Amino acid sequence: MENVIYLKKKPELSRTNRIVSYLFFCIYVLYPIIERFINTLPHRTTLFMLFSLITSFFIFFFNHPSNKEIKYGLLFYIVSCFWALFGNDALPAFATSAVLVIYKANYKKALKIGFWALLIGFSLIAFLSYFFGFHYSDNMFNDQTGELIRWSMGFTHPNHAGLLFIFIMMMFMIAYKQNWFTILFVFASSYIVYLGCKSRTIFIFAFLVLFLYYPFKLLIKYKGIQAIVTFAFPIFAIVSIILALYMPTGALNNLLSGRLWYMNYYLKNITPTLLGGDKYVDRMYIDNLYFQYLYRGNILKFVFQNIINIIGIHYSCKQLSKSIKTSFLFEYMCYLCIGMTINLTNIYFTPIHFMICLCLFNELTKQKEKQIARAYALSQIAIN
């Protein structure tokens, strides 16, 4: 019988390859910061998306992928490009670019690097805004007194600043092992940012982390709870529709700043299209993730998102280690929860999309063919 040891892990990249992978991963993650310095450039998001797809394509091949990885890597590129062109959504393109430069490297280390880079970038924008008036006009003032009501921290909207900081904290919770100290750190830092931008979304996130992380950690070990999390995206979408239909007025609608009334108006007066999109009426804007996919996108996009989320979370439960899985699934549930109160598609890199794409790609390309493992194992036998 042939004496070959099959590897469970892919061969390590060279130091140069890892550095290049981490560098470009960091660049993709930093787009929300870079965008603030090029905000006068026309079509900046489209140009940066093309930059990320092209550079990640070359780095992908620079890292010597297997035939199976090439096949599924090209599939990811085709789907993300198609979705960017016809689905009016750059999120899959950014997630694909990030995954295909980092999947052979240490993604936890990549998330740590991305976390620190984005935190430093966020702090820099806030510093320039506070002391030098960087994008000062983006703040919100009282029309009568001129008093500052909500500070945008240098970003396009106070909610944008709050949402970006939530994603920074999500990266932190996925990349680092969690304990009471780190949970308190996430809560305290999120609350401090809330005091500046007055975004209720980050306020909700801070309290979800403080009060629900450990109960979730105890419950997620049960398969029934994992099943609920797997189907959480369509569950939250259905709940959003039910609330909009039956509670368009009242205390909850007031708490959500009239969002339920707007959603009710759309449901009763506008039919979502199968392939069209951008269904706006009288400049009304819906701050709800699920209605964004349904009305700014279309029915096909909405169904696609449901399917991808279900499959992605299913494989995440299989792919991730216990500690990372708990943090990621908790952040996923937080993401869906705050998605009922805000549009989450304005920031083009999210740790949620990245982790779902990473788990899907790793599941599709796992070493069934054995060629790389066999060649590597034989080379090690020859060396020894």
mmCIF file of C-alpha atoms in Angstrom:
data_model
loop_
_atom_site.group_PDB
_atom_site.id
_atom_site.type_symbol
_atom_site.label_atom_id
_atom_site.label_comp_id
_atom_site.label_asym_id
_atom_site.label_seq_id
_atom_site.Cartn_x
_atom_site.Cartn_y
_atom_site.Cartn_z
ATOM 1 C CA MET A 1 0.000 0.000 0.000
ATOM 2 C CA GLU A 2 1.367 3.416 -0.937
ATOM 3 C CA ASN A 3 2.873 5.287 2.011
ATOM 4 C CA VAL A 4 1.292 8.741 1.586
ATOM 5 C CA ILE A 5 0.106 11.087 4.307
ATOM 6 C CA TYR A 6 -2.832 13.199 3.172
ATOM 7 C CA LEU A 7 -2.949 16.680 4.594
ATOM 8 C CA LYS A 8 -6.043 18.141 6.198
ATOM 9 C CA LYS A 9 -4.802 21.678 5.516
ATOM 10 C CA LYS A 10 -3.564 23.299 2.334
ATOM 11 C CA PRO A 11 0.209 23.879 2.068
ATOM 12 C CA GLU A 12 1.371 27.121 3.642
ATOM 13 C CA LEU A 13 1.998 30.112 1.407
ATOM 14 C CA SER A 14 5.424 31.664 1.193
ATOM 15 C CA ARG A 15 6.113 34.716 3.334
ATOM 16 C CA THR A 16 5.944 37.008 0.272
ATOM 17 C CA ASN A 17 2.615 35.552 -0.819
ATOM 18 C CA ARG A 18 1.145 35.992 2.668
ATOM 19 C CA ILE A 19 2.310 39.602 2.914
ATOM 20 C CA VAL A 20 0.810 40.437 -0.494
ATOM 21 C CA SER A 21 -2.448 38.687 0.454
ATOM 22 C CA TYR A 22 -2.724 40.534 3.783
ATOM 23 C CA LEU A 23 -1.841 43.872 2.151
ATOM 24 C CA PHE A 24 -4.557 43.731 -0.504
ATOM 25 C CA PHE A 25 -7.110 42.284 1.912
ATOM 26 C CA CYS A 26 -6.418 45.327 4.086
ATOM 27 C CA ILE A 27 -6.878 47.682 1.103
ATOM 28 C CA TYR A 28 -10.282 46.169 0.271
ATOM 29 C CA VAL A 29 -11.387 46.434 3.910
ATOM 30 C CA LEU A 30 -10.300 50.079 4.050
ATOM 31 C CA TYR A 31 -12.516 51.258 1.178
ATOM 32 C CA PRO A 32 -14.996 53.059 3.533
ATOM 33 C CA ILE A 33 -12.027 55.135 4.757
ATOM 34 C CA ILE A 34 -10.407 55.614 1.337
ATOM 35 C CA GLU A 35 -13.776 56.706 -0.063
ATOM 36 C CA ARG A 36 -13.866 59.725 2.257
ATOM 37 C CA PHE A 37 -10.669 61.088 0.670
ATOM 38 C CA ILE A 38 -11.849 60.549 -2.929
ATOM 39 C CA ASN A 39 -15.499 61.499 -2.435
ATOM 40 C CA THR A 40 -15.390 63.966 -5.353
ATOM 41 C CA LEU A 41 -14.247 61.276 -7.801
ATOM 42 C CA PRO A 42 -17.090 60.204 -10.143
ATOM 43 C CA HIS A 43 -18.016 56.502 -10.047
ATOM 44 C CA ARG A 44 -15.505 55.911 -7.239
ATOM 45 C CA THR A 45 -17.217 52.750 -5.940
ATOM 46 C CA THR A 46 -17.372 51.203 -9.416
ATOM 47 C CA LEU A 47 -13.709 52.040 -10.040
ATOM 48 C CA PHE A 48 -12.611 50.621 -6.687
ATOM 49 C CA MET A 49 -14.700 47.502 -7.258
ATOM 50 C CA LEU A 50 -12.965 46.968 -10.614
ATOM 51 C CA PHE A 51 -9.611 47.545 -8.936
ATOM 52 C CA SER A 52 -10.398 44.963 -6.257
ATOM 53 C CA LEU A 53 -11.613 42.357 -8.766
ATOM 54 C CA ILE A 54 -8.623 42.779 -11.085
ATOM 55 C CA THR A 55 -5.951 42.801 -8.360
ATOM 56 C CA SER A 56 -7.508 39.878 -6.480
ATOM 57 C CA PHE A 57 -7.677 37.919 -9.757
ATOM 58 C CA PHE A 58 -3.905 38.218 -10.234
ATOM 59 C CA ILE A 59 -3.130 37.506 -6.572
ATOM 60 C CA PHE A 60 -5.409 34.475 -6.688
ATOM 61 C CA PHE A 61 -3.270 32.937 -9.451
ATOM 62 C CA PHE A 62 -0.071 34.220 -7.816
ATOM 63 C CA ASN A 63 -0.936 31.939 -4.853
ATOM 64 C CA HIS A 64 -0.922 28.784 -7.057
ATOM 65 C CA PRO A 65 -4.541 27.563 -6.771
ATOM 66 C CA SER A 66 -5.498 23.977 -7.583
ATOM 67 C CA ASN A 67 -7.670 23.142 -10.591
ATOM 68 C CA LYS A 68 -10.724 22.892 -8.356
ATOM 69 C CA GLU A 69 -9.945 26.250 -6.715
ATOM 70 C CA ILE A 70 -9.532 27.851 -10.155
ATOM 71 C CA LYS A 71 -12.887 26.454 -11.269
ATOM 72 C CA TYR A 72 -14.817 27.737 -8.251
ATOM 73 C CA GLY A 73 -12.789 30.946 -8.054
ATOM 74 C CA LEU A 74 -13.838 31.807 -11.607
ATOM 75 C CA LEU A 75 -17.423 30.897 -10.727
ATOM 76 C CA PHE A 76 -17.317 33.341 -7.798
ATOM 77 C CA TYR A 77 -15.910 36.045 -10.093
ATOM 78 C CA ILE A 78 -18.585 35.501 -12.742
ATOM 79 C CA VAL A 79 -21.454 35.554 -10.220
ATOM 80 C CA SER A 80 -20.142 38.650 -8.398
ATOM 81 C CA CYS A 81 -19.557 40.543 -11.679
ATOM 82 C CA PHE A 82 -23.022 39.576 -12.933
ATOM 83 C CA TRP A 83 -24.552 40.722 -9.656
ATOM 84 C CA ALA A 84 -22.680 44.025 -9.736
ATOM 85 C CA LEU A 85 -23.842 44.717 -13.305
ATOM 86 C CA PHE A 86 -27.444 43.521 -13.140
ATOM 87 C CA GLY A 87 -28.201 43.387 -9.413
ATOM 88 C CA ASN A 88 -26.915 46.882 -8.549
ATOM 89 C CA ASP A 89 -24.982 45.390 -5.633
ATOM 90 C CA ALA A 90 -21.205 45.584 -5.128
ATOM 91 C CA LEU A 91 -21.150 43.572 -1.872
ATOM 92 C CA PRO A 92 -20.554 40.145 -3.520
ATOM 93 C CA ALA A 93 -17.700 41.611 -5.595
ATOM 94 C CA PHE A 94 -15.920 42.996 -2.526
ATOM 95 C CA ALA A 95 -16.503 39.775 -0.575
ATOM 96 C CA THR A 96 -15.202 37.654 -3.478
ATOM 97 C CA SER A 97 -12.088 39.807 -3.817
ATOM 98 C CA ALA A 98 -11.351 39.535 -0.088
ATOM 99 C CA VAL A 99 -11.904 35.765 0.019
ATOM 100 C CA LEU A 100 -9.800 34.914 -3.034
ATOM 101 C CA VAL A 101 -6.744 36.811 -1.790
ATOM 102 C CA ILE A 102 -6.901 35.375 1.714
ATOM 103 C CA TYR A 103 -8.401 31.863 1.609
ATOM 104 C CA LYS A 104 -4.969 30.157 1.629
ATOM 105 C CA ALA A 105 -3.570 32.452 4.294
ATOM 106 C CA ASN A 106 -4.692 32.738 7.927
ATOM 107 C CA TYR A 107 -8.085 34.447 7.745
ATOM 108 C CA LYS A 108 -8.161 35.103 11.519
ATOM 109 C CA LYS A 109 -4.884 36.976 11.210
ATOM 110 C CA ALA A 110 -6.296 38.801 8.184
ATOM 111 C CA LEU A 111 -9.345 39.848 10.220
ATOM 112 C CA LYS A 112 -7.079 41.080 13.031
ATOM 113 C CA ILE A 113 -5.049 43.142 10.560
ATOM 114 C CA GLY A 114 -8.254 44.427 8.956
ATOM 115 C CA PHE A 115 -9.723 45.275 12.358
ATOM 116 C CA TRP A 116 -6.722 47.377 13.414
ATOM 117 C CA ALA A 117 -6.430 49.053 10.010
ATOM 118 C CA LEU A 118 -10.121 49.970 9.949
ATOM 119 C CA LEU A 119 -10.125 51.097 13.592
ATOM 120 C CA ILE A 120 -7.118 53.370 12.975
ATOM 121 C CA GLY A 121 -8.705 54.687 9.767
ATOM 122 C CA PHE A 122 -12.026 55.327 11.516
ATOM 123 C CA SER A 123 -10.239 57.157 14.360
ATOM 124 C CA LEU A 124 -8.274 59.247 11.834
ATOM 125 C CA ILE A 125 -11.433 60.379 10.012
ATOM 126 C CA ALA A 126 -13.121 61.226 13.339
ATOM 127 C CA PHE A 127 -10.000 63.145 14.479
ATOM 128 C CA LEU A 128 -9.848 65.170 11.248
ATOM 129 C CA SER A 129 -13.580 65.866 11.452
ATOM 130 C CA TYR A 130 -13.520 67.039 15.081
ATOM 131 C CA PHE A 131 -10.372 69.165 15.012
ATOM 132 C CA PHE A 132 -10.167 70.313 11.373
ATOM 133 C CA GLY A 133 -13.774 70.237 10.154
ATOM 134 C CA PHE A 134 -13.160 67.377 7.708
ATOM 135 C CA HIS A 135 -16.513 66.976 5.839
ATOM 136 C CA TYR A 136 -18.076 69.193 8.481
ATOM 137 C CA SER A 137 -21.210 69.763 6.364
ATOM 138 C CA ASP A 138 -22.195 66.119 6.865
ATOM 139 C CA ASN A 139 -23.177 66.824 10.479
ATOM 140 C CA MET A 140 -26.799 67.371 11.522
ATOM 141 C CA PHE A 141 -27.737 70.671 13.196
ATOM 142 C CA ASN A 142 -30.847 72.163 14.764
ATOM 143 C CA ASP A 143 -32.355 74.481 12.118
ATOM 144 C CA GLN A 144 -33.375 77.112 14.666
ATOM 145 C CA THR A 145 -30.514 77.178 17.176
ATOM 146 C CA GLY A 146 -27.662 75.890 15.006
ATOM 147 C CA GLU A 147 -26.802 73.416 17.767
ATOM 148 C CA LEU A 148 -25.055 70.197 16.722
ATOM 149 C CA ILE A 149 -27.537 67.329 17.108
ATOM 150 C CA ARG A 150 -25.703 64.418 15.550
ATOM 151 C CA TRP A 151 -22.020 64.257 14.634
ATOM 152 C CA SER A 152 -21.277 62.314 11.433
ATOM 153 C CA MET A 153 -17.660 61.798 12.574
ATOM 154 C CA GLY A 154 -16.491 62.720 9.057
ATOM 155 C CA PHE A 155 -18.695 60.205 7.209
ATOM 156 C CA THR A 156 -21.653 60.745 4.904
ATOM 157 C CA HIS A 157 -24.235 60.343 7.675
ATOM 158 C CA PRO A 158 -24.177 59.717 11.446
ATOM 159 C CA ASN A 159 -25.785 56.308 10.824
ATOM 160 C CA HIS A 160 -22.998 55.484 8.370
ATOM 161 C CA ALA A 161 -20.406 56.136 11.078
ATOM 162 C CA GLY A 162 -22.318 54.008 13.568
ATOM 163 C CA LEU A 163 -22.742 51.155 11.109
ATOM 164 C CA LEU A 164 -19.075 51.144 10.137
ATOM 165 C CA PHE A 165 -18.057 50.988 13.797
ATOM 166 C CA ILE A 166 -20.427 48.037 14.291
ATOM 167 C CA PHE A 167 -18.602 46.182 11.500
ATOM 168 C CA ILE A 168 -15.267 47.033 13.140
ATOM 169 C CA MET A 169 -16.483 45.498 16.399
ATOM 170 C CA MET A 170 -17.828 42.460 14.529
ATOM 171 C CA MET A 171 -14.374 41.866 13.052
ATOM 172 C CA PHE A 172 -12.907 42.157 16.538
ATOM 173 C CA MET A 173 -15.338 39.628 18.019
ATOM 174 C CA ILE A 174 -14.759 37.090 15.231
ATOM 175 C CA ALA A 175 -10.962 37.453 15.196
ATOM 176 C CA TYR A 176 -10.324 37.443 18.965
ATOM 177 C CA LYS A 177 -11.374 35.048 21.695
ATOM 178 C CA GLN A 178 -14.219 36.522 23.731
ATOM 179 C CA ASN A 179 -14.512 36.889 27.506
ATOM 180 C CA TRP A 180 -16.245 39.311 29.861
ATOM 181 C CA PHE A 181 -13.469 41.876 29.441
ATOM 182 C CA THR A 182 -13.706 41.948 25.639
ATOM 183 C CA ILE A 183 -17.514 42.014 25.780
ATOM 184 C CA LEU A 184 -17.359 45.050 28.074
ATOM 185 C CA PHE A 185 -14.800 46.623 25.737
ATOM 186 C CA VAL A 186 -17.174 46.201 22.741
ATOM 187 C CA PHE A 187 -20.098 47.604 24.751
ATOM 188 C CA ALA A 188 -18.148 50.593 26.135
ATOM 189 C CA SER A 189 -16.512 51.578 22.841
ATOM 190 C CA SER A 190 -19.814 51.210 20.951
ATOM 191 C CA TYR A 191 -21.605 53.340 23.522
ATOM 192 C CA ILE A 192 -18.920 56.049 23.279
ATOM 193 C CA VAL A 193 -19.378 56.197 19.492
ATOM 194 C CA TYR A 194 -23.162 56.310 20.034
ATOM 195 C CA LEU A 195 -22.760 59.428 22.212
ATOM 196 C CA GLY A 196 -21.126 61.143 19.226
ATOM 197 C CA CYS A 197 -23.237 60.039 16.257
ATOM 198 C CA LYS A 198 -26.517 59.298 18.140
ATOM 199 C CA SER A 199 -27.173 56.289 15.922
ATOM 200 C CA ARG A 200 -29.780 54.070 17.571
ATOM 201 C CA THR A 201 -28.446 51.146 15.551
ATOM 202 C CA ILE A 202 -25.125 51.115 17.398
ATOM 203 C CA PHE A 203 -27.013 51.591 20.673
ATOM 204 C CA ILE A 204 -29.038 48.439 19.910
ATOM 205 C CA PHE A 205 -25.884 46.552 18.914
ATOM 206 C CA ALA A 206 -24.096 47.503 22.154
ATOM 207 C CA PHE A 207 -26.917 46.138 24.296
ATOM 208 C CA LEU A 208 -27.304 42.983 22.199
ATOM 209 C CA VAL A 209 -23.619 42.222 22.794
ATOM 210 C CA LEU A 210 -23.746 42.977 26.514
ATOM 211 C CA PHE A 211 -26.902 41.048 27.381
ATOM 212 C CA LEU A 212 -27.251 38.313 24.754
ATOM 213 C CA TYR A 213 -23.770 37.056 23.842
ATOM 214 C CA TYR A 214 -23.401 34.603 26.730
ATOM 215 C CA PRO A 215 -26.996 33.299 26.597
ATOM 216 C CA PHE A 216 -26.480 32.772 22.858
ATOM 217 C CA LYS A 217 -23.202 30.955 23.564
ATOM 218 C CA LEU A 218 -25.056 28.524 25.843
ATOM 219 C CA LEU A 219 -27.923 27.937 23.403
ATOM 220 C CA ILE A 220 -26.054 27.637 20.100
ATOM 221 C CA LYS A 221 -24.722 24.185 21.035
ATOM 222 C CA TYR A 222 -28.237 22.790 20.422
ATOM 223 C CA LYS A 223 -29.018 21.737 16.853
ATOM 224 C CA GLY A 224 -32.500 23.250 17.013
ATOM 225 C CA ILE A 225 -31.046 26.699 17.696
ATOM 226 C CA GLN A 226 -28.496 26.225 14.919
ATOM 227 C CA ALA A 227 -31.364 25.392 12.561
ATOM 228 C CA ILE A 228 -33.170 28.611 13.535
ATOM 229 C CA VAL A 229 -29.981 30.608 12.908
ATOM 230 C CA THR A 230 -29.547 28.889 9.532
ATOM 231 C CA PHE A 231 -33.006 30.051 8.409
ATOM 232 C CA ALA A 232 -32.832 33.380 10.251
ATOM 233 C CA PHE A 233 -32.640 35.542 7.086
ATOM 234 C CA PRO A 234 -36.081 34.520 5.708
ATOM 235 C CA ILE A 235 -37.473 34.554 9.270
ATOM 236 C CA PHE A 236 -36.441 38.189 9.798
ATOM 237 C CA ALA A 237 -37.701 39.088 6.310
ATOM 238 C CA ILE A 238 -41.126 37.576 7.078
ATOM 239 C CA VAL A 239 -41.253 39.332 10.464
ATOM 240 C CA SER A 240 -40.468 42.657 8.737
ATOM 241 C CA ILE A 241 -43.326 42.129 6.272
ATOM 242 C CA ILE A 242 -45.795 41.133 9.034
ATOM 243 C CA LEU A 243 -44.901 44.169 11.155
ATOM 244 C CA ALA A 244 -45.268 46.460 8.137
ATOM 245 C CA LEU A 245 -48.677 45.003 7.255
ATOM 246 C CA TYR A 246 -50.233 44.912 10.719
ATOM 247 C CA MET A 247 -48.382 47.570 12.757
ATOM 248 C CA PRO A 248 -47.849 50.561 10.401
ATOM 249 C CA THR A 249 -48.723 53.005 13.186
ATOM 250 C CA GLY A 250 -48.249 53.110 16.928
ATOM 251 C CA ALA A 251 -45.398 53.029 19.416
ATOM 252 C CA LEU A 252 -43.187 50.602 17.485
ATOM 253 C CA ASN A 253 -43.527 52.624 14.280
ATOM 254 C CA ASN A 254 -42.641 55.794 16.213
ATOM 255 C CA LEU A 255 -39.636 54.045 17.770
ATOM 256 C CA LEU A 256 -38.482 53.098 14.262
ATOM 257 C CA SER A 257 -38.945 56.675 12.993
ATOM 258 C CA GLY A 258 -41.881 55.829 10.736
ATOM 259 C CA ARG A 259 -40.157 52.988 8.904
ATOM 260 C CA LEU A 260 -43.119 50.614 9.298
ATOM 261 C CA TRP A 261 -45.490 53.147 7.735
ATOM 262 C CA TYR A 262 -43.195 53.579 4.715
ATOM 263 C CA MET A 263 -42.854 49.809 4.343
ATOM 264 C CA ASN A 264 -46.625 49.410 4.585
ATOM 265 C CA TYR A 265 -47.044 52.022 1.848
ATOM 266 C CA TYR A 266 -44.692 50.116 -0.446
ATOM 267 C CA LEU A 267 -46.390 46.768 0.190
ATOM 268 C CA LYS A 268 -49.859 48.129 -0.561
ATOM 269 C CA ASN A 269 -49.042 50.426 -3.469
ATOM 270 C CA ILE A 270 -45.971 49.094 -5.279
ATOM 271 C CA THR A 271 -45.370 45.640 -6.722
ATOM 272 C CA PRO A 272 -41.741 44.452 -6.641
ATOM 273 C CA THR A 273 -40.338 43.582 -10.054
ATOM 274 C CA LEU A 274 -38.900 40.224 -11.050
ATOM 275 C CA LEU A 275 -35.712 41.612 -12.592
ATOM 276 C CA GLY A 276 -35.989 45.408 -12.245
ATOM 277 C CA GLY A 277 -35.079 47.528 -9.260
ATOM 278 C CA ASP A 278 -34.808 50.945 -7.606
ATOM 279 C CA LYS A 279 -38.490 51.316 -6.761
ATOM 280 C CA TYR A 280 -38.642 54.792 -5.198
ATOM 281 C CA VAL A 281 -41.802 56.835 -4.738
ATOM 282 C CA ASP A 282 -41.821 60.547 -3.874
ATOM 283 C CA ARG A 283 -38.228 60.297 -2.569
ATOM 284 C CA MET A 284 -39.260 57.855 0.143
ATOM 285 C CA TYR A 285 -36.387 55.780 1.457
ATOM 286 C CA ILE A 286 -36.675 52.472 3.281
ATOM 287 C CA ASP A 287 -34.193 51.781 6.089
ATOM 288 C CA ASN A 288 -34.723 48.043 6.160
ATOM 289 C CA LEU A 289 -32.297 45.442 4.785
ATOM 290 C CA TYR A 290 -34.978 43.050 3.512
ATOM 291 C CA PHE A 291 -37.078 45.712 1.790
ATOM 292 C CA GLN A 292 -33.887 47.110 0.238
ATOM 293 C CA TYR A 293 -33.261 43.773 -1.444
ATOM 294 C CA LEU A 294 -36.907 43.506 -2.481
ATOM 295 C CA TYR A 295 -37.525 47.057 -3.778
ATOM 296 C CA ARG A 296 -34.098 48.509 -4.582
ATOM 297 C CA GLY A 297 -33.258 45.099 -5.965
ATOM 298 C CA ASN A 298 -35.937 42.742 -7.226
ATOM 299 C CA ILE A 299 -37.660 39.457 -6.421
ATOM 300 C CA LEU A 300 -34.816 37.406 -7.937
ATOM 301 C CA LYS A 301 -32.232 39.245 -5.839
ATOM 302 C CA PHE A 302 -34.345 38.806 -2.709
ATOM 303 C CA VAL A 303 -34.685 35.034 -3.308
ATOM 304 C CA PHE A 304 -30.977 34.755 -4.124
ATOM 305 C CA GLN A 305 -30.031 36.452 -0.846
ATOM 306 C CA ASN A 306 -32.234 34.066 1.112
ATOM 307 C CA ILE A 307 -30.707 31.011 -0.555
ATOM 308 C CA ILE A 308 -27.096 32.194 -0.189
ATOM 309 C CA ASN A 309 -27.587 33.067 3.477
ATOM 310 C CA ILE A 310 -29.195 29.699 4.278
ATOM 311 C CA ILE A 311 -26.502 27.695 2.461
ATOM 312 C CA GLY A 312 -23.689 29.905 3.760
ATOM 313 C CA ILE A 313 -24.716 29.637 7.410
ATOM 314 C CA HIS A 314 -25.271 25.883 7.049
ATOM 315 C CA TYR A 315 -21.688 25.406 5.876
ATOM 316 C CA SER A 316 -20.365 27.925 8.395
ATOM 317 C CA CYS A 317 -21.647 25.641 11.148
ATOM 318 C CA LYS A 318 -19.625 22.806 9.591
ATOM 319 C CA GLN A 319 -16.494 24.759 8.651
ATOM 320 C CA LEU A 320 -15.730 26.944 11.670
ATOM 321 C CA SER A 321 -14.196 25.931 14.970
ATOM 322 C CA LYS A 322 -16.394 26.157 18.067
ATOM 323 C CA SER A 323 -15.101 29.494 19.401
ATOM 324 C CA ILE A 324 -15.169 31.270 16.025
ATOM 325 C CA LYS A 325 -18.529 29.743 15.109
ATOM 326 C CA THR A 326 -20.180 31.098 18.262
ATOM 327 C CA SER A 327 -18.916 34.641 17.685
ATOM 328 C CA PHE A 328 -19.690 34.618 13.973
ATOM 329 C CA LEU A 329 -23.226 33.244 14.335
ATOM 330 C CA PHE A 330 -23.938 35.752 17.116
ATOM 331 C CA GLU A 331 -22.694 38.616 14.912
ATOM 332 C CA TYR A 332 -24.804 37.245 12.062
ATOM 333 C CA MET A 333 -27.928 37.379 14.235
ATOM 334 C CA CYS A 334 -27.029 40.924 15.349
ATOM 335 C CA TYR A 335 -26.577 41.865 11.676
ATOM 336 C CA LEU A 336 -30.043 40.549 10.787
ATOM 337 C CA CYS A 337 -31.612 42.177 13.841
ATOM 338 C CA ILE A 338 -30.237 45.658 13.133
ATOM 339 C CA GLY A 339 -31.111 45.054 9.462
ATOM 340 C CA MET A 340 -34.726 45.664 10.466
ATOM 341 C CA THR A 341 -33.826 49.250 11.407
ATOM 342 C CA ILE A 342 -31.238 50.382 8.841
ATOM 343 C CA ASN A 343 -29.967 49.841 5.304
ATOM 344 C CA LEU A 344 -26.882 47.620 5.647
ATOM 345 C CA THR A 345 -25.863 47.719 1.973
ATOM 346 C CA ASN A 346 -24.161 51.142 2.082
ATOM 347 C CA ILE A 347 -20.793 49.814 3.314
ATOM 348 C CA TYR A 348 -19.140 47.627 0.725
ATOM 349 C CA PHE A 349 -17.165 45.336 2.999
ATOM 350 C CA THR A 350 -18.856 43.495 5.834
ATOM 351 C CA PRO A 351 -17.361 40.677 7.938
ATOM 352 C CA ILE A 352 -20.673 38.831 7.552
ATOM 353 C CA HIS A 353 -20.511 38.609 3.741
ATOM 354 C CA PHE A 354 -16.793 37.836 3.903
ATOM 355 C CA MET A 355 -17.227 34.901 6.305
ATOM 356 C CA ILE A 356 -20.203 33.456 4.386
ATOM 357 C CA CYS A 357 -18.272 33.586 1.083
ATOM 358 C CA LEU A 358 -15.162 32.144 2.748
ATOM 359 C CA CYS A 359 -17.060 29.184 4.190
ATOM 360 C CA LEU A 360 -18.841 28.538 0.875
ATOM 361 C CA PHE A 361 -15.569 28.644 -1.059
ATOM 362 C CA ASN A 362 -13.760 26.367 1.403
ATOM 363 C CA GLU A 363 -16.647 23.895 1.332
ATOM 364 C CA LEU A 364 -16.675 23.779 -2.472
ATOM 365 C CA THR A 365 -12.886 23.415 -2.796
ATOM 366 C CA LYS A 366 -12.098 21.002 0.033
ATOM 367 C CA GLN A 367 -9.483 18.386 -0.830
ATOM 368 C CA LYS A 368 -11.498 15.613 -2.402
ATOM 369 C CA GLU A 369 -9.222 15.187 -5.398
ATOM 370 C CA LYS A 370 -6.074 14.732 -3.226
ATOM 371 C CA GLN A 371 -3.656 15.826 -5.970
ATOM 372 C CA ILE A 372 -2.139 18.767 -4.079
ATOM 373 C CA ALA A 373 -1.955 16.882 -0.790
ATOM 374 C CA ARG A 374 -0.394 13.859 -2.531
ATOM 375 C CA ALA A 375 2.229 15.962 -4.323
ATOM 376 C CA TYR A 376 3.067 17.910 -1.187
ATOM 377 C CA ALA A 377 3.294 14.778 0.971
ATOM 378 C CA LEU A 378 5.544 13.060 -1.558
ATOM 379 C CA SER A 379 7.792 16.104 -1.715
ATOM 380 C CA GLN A 380 8.140 16.070 2.080
ATOM 381 C CA ILE A 381 9.001 12.340 2.017
ATOM 382 C CA ALA A 382 11.620 13.020 -0.647
ATOM 383 C CA ILE A 383 13.132 15.861 1.405
ATOM 384 C CA ASN A 384 13.283 13.746 4.552
#
